[in-house]
mmCIF file of C-alpha atoms in Angstrom:
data_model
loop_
_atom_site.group_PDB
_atom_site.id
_atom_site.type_symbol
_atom_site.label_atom_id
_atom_site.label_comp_id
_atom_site.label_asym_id
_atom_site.label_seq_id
_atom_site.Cartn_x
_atom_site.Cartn_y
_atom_site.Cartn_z
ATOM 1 C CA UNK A 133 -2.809 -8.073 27.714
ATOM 2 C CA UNK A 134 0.022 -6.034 26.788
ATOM 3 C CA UNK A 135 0.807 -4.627 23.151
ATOM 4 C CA UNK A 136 1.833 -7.285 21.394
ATOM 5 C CA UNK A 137 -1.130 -9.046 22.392
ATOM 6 C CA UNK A 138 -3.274 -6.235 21.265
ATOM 7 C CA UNK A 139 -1.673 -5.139 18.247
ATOM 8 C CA UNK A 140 -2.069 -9.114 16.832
ATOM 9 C CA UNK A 141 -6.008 -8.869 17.951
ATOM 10 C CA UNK A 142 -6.943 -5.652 16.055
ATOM 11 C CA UNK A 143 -5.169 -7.182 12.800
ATOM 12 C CA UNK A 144 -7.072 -10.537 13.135
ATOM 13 C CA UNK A 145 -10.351 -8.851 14.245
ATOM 14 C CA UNK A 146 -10.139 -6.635 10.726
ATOM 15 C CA UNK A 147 -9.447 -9.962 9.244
ATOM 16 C CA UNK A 148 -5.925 -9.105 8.161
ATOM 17 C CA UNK A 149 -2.406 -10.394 7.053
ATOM 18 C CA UNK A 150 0.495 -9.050 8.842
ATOM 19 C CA UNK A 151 1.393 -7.556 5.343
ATOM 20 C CA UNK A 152 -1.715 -6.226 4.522
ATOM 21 C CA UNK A 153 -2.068 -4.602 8.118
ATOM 22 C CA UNK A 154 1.567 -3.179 7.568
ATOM 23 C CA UNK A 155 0.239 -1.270 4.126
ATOM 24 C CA UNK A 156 -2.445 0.369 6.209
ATOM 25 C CA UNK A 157 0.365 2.168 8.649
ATOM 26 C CA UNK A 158 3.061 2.085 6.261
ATOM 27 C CA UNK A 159 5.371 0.032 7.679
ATOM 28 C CA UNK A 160 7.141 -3.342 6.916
ATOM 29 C CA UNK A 161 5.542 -7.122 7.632
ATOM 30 C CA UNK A 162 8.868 -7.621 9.294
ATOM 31 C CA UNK A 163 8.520 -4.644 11.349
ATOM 32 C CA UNK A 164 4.256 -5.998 12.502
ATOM 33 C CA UNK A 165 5.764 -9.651 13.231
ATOM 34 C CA UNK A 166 8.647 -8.382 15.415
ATOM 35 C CA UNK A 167 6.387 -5.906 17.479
ATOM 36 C CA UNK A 168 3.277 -8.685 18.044
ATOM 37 C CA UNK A 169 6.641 -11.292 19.328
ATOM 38 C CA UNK A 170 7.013 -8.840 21.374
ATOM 39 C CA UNK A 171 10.976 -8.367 19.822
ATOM 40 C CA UNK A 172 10.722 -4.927 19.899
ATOM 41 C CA UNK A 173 8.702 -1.926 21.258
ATOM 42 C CA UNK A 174 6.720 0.614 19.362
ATOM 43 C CA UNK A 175 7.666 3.908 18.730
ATOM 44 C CA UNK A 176 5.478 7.121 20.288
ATOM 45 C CA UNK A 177 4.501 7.397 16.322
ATOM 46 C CA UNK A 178 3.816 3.888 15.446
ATOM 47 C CA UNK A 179 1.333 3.837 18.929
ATOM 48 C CA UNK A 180 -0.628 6.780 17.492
ATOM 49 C CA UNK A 181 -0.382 5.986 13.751
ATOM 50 C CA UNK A 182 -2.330 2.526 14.569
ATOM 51 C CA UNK A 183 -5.010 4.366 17.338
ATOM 52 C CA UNK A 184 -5.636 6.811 14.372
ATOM 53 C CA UNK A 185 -5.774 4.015 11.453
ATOM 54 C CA UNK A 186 -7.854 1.721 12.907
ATOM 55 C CA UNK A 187 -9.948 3.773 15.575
ATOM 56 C CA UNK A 188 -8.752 2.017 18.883
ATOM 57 C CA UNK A 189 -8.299 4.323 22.112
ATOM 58 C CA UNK A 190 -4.641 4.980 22.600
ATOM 59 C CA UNK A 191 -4.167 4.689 26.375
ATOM 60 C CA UNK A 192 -6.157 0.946 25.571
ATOM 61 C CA UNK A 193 -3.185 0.124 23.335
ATOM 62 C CA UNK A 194 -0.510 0.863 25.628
ATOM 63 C CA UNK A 195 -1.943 0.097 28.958
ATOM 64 C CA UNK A 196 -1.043 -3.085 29.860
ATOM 65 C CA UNK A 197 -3.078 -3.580 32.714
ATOM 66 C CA UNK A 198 -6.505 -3.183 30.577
ATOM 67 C CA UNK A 199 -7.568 -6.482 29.703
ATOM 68 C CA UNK A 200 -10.533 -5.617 28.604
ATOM 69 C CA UNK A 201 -11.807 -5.207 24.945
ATOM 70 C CA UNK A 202 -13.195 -1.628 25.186
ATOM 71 C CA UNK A 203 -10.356 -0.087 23.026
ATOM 72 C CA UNK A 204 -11.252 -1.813 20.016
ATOM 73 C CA UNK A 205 -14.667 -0.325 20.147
ATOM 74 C CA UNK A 206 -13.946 3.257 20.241
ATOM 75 C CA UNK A 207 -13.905 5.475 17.534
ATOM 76 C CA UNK A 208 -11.699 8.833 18.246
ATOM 77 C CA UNK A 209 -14.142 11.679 18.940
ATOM 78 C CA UNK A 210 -11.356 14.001 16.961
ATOM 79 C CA UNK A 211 -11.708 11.699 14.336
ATOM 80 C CA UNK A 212 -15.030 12.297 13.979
ATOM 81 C CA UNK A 213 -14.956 15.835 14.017
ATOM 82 C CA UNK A 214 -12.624 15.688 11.242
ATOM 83 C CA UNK A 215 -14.774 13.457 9.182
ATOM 84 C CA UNK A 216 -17.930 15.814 10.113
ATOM 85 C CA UNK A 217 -15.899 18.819 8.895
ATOM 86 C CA UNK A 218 -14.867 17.466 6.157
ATOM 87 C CA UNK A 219 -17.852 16.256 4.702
ATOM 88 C CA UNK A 220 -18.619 20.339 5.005
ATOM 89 C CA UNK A 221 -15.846 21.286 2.459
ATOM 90 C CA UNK A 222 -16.112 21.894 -1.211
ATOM 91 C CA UNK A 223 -14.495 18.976 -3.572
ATOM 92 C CA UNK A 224 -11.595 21.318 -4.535
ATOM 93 C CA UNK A 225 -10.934 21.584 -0.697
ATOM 94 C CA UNK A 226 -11.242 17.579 -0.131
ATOM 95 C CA UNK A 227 -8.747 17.557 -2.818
ATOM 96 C CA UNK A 228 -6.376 19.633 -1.533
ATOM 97 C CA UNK A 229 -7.213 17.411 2.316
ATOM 98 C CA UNK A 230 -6.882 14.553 0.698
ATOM 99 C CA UNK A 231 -3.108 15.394 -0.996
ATOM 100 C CA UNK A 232 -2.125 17.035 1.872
ATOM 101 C CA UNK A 233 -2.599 13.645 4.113
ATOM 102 C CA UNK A 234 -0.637 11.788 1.588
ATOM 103 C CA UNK A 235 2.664 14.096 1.775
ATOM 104 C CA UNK A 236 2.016 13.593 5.756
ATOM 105 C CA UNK A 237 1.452 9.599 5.306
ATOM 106 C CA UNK A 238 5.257 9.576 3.244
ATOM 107 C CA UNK A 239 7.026 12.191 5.550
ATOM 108 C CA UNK A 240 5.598 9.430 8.534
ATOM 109 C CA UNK A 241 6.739 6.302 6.467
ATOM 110 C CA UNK A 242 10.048 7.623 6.111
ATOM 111 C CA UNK A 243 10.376 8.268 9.926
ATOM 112 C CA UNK A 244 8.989 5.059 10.803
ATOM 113 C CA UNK A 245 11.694 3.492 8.630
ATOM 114 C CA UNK A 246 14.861 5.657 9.935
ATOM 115 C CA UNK A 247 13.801 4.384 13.164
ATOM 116 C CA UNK A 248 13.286 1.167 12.237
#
């Protein structure tokens, strides 16, 4: 199964549109229908922007040889140390996490766009 393939089966097993899948990683429909044709290949950045979005193993994504389903299951042990630490702060601290992220998730979108 190679990216396309798997990119198109973690959208439909979340039960999304191409559009709506696009709005979780920031990018275009356009830009989700031309990498599951397989028209063009994903940048380093959209590869780890999806793995970190919706919690499938990065070296599943991009290994073309794995066939099996095993990435979709995984969920990022750095992601859940994150979650585990955050859940320590303070709410003025989440606050400040949670604005940070956003300036990161615009500085990203605009990348992903010049590149596009």
């Amino acid at each position: 199964m190679n990216f396309a393939e798997k990119l198109k089966l973690i959208r439909t097993t979340k039960g999304l549109t191409q559009s709506d899948f696009a709005k979780t990683i920031g990018v275009s429909r356009a830009n989700i229908t031309n990498l599951e044709l397989d028209n063009v290949k994903p940048t380093q950045m959209f590869i780890n922007c999806v793995s970190l979005t919706h919690n499938v193993d990065k070296d599943w994504l991009i290994n073309d040889d794995d066939n099996s389903l095993d990435g979709l299951k995984s969920y990022n042990d750095l992601t859940k140390l994150i979650a585990e630490k955050y859940e320590q702060l303070d709410d003025e601290y989440k606050v400040f996490i949670e604005k940070q992220i956003q300036e990161l998730l615009i500085i990203q979108e605009k990348h992903i766009q010049q590149e596009s």
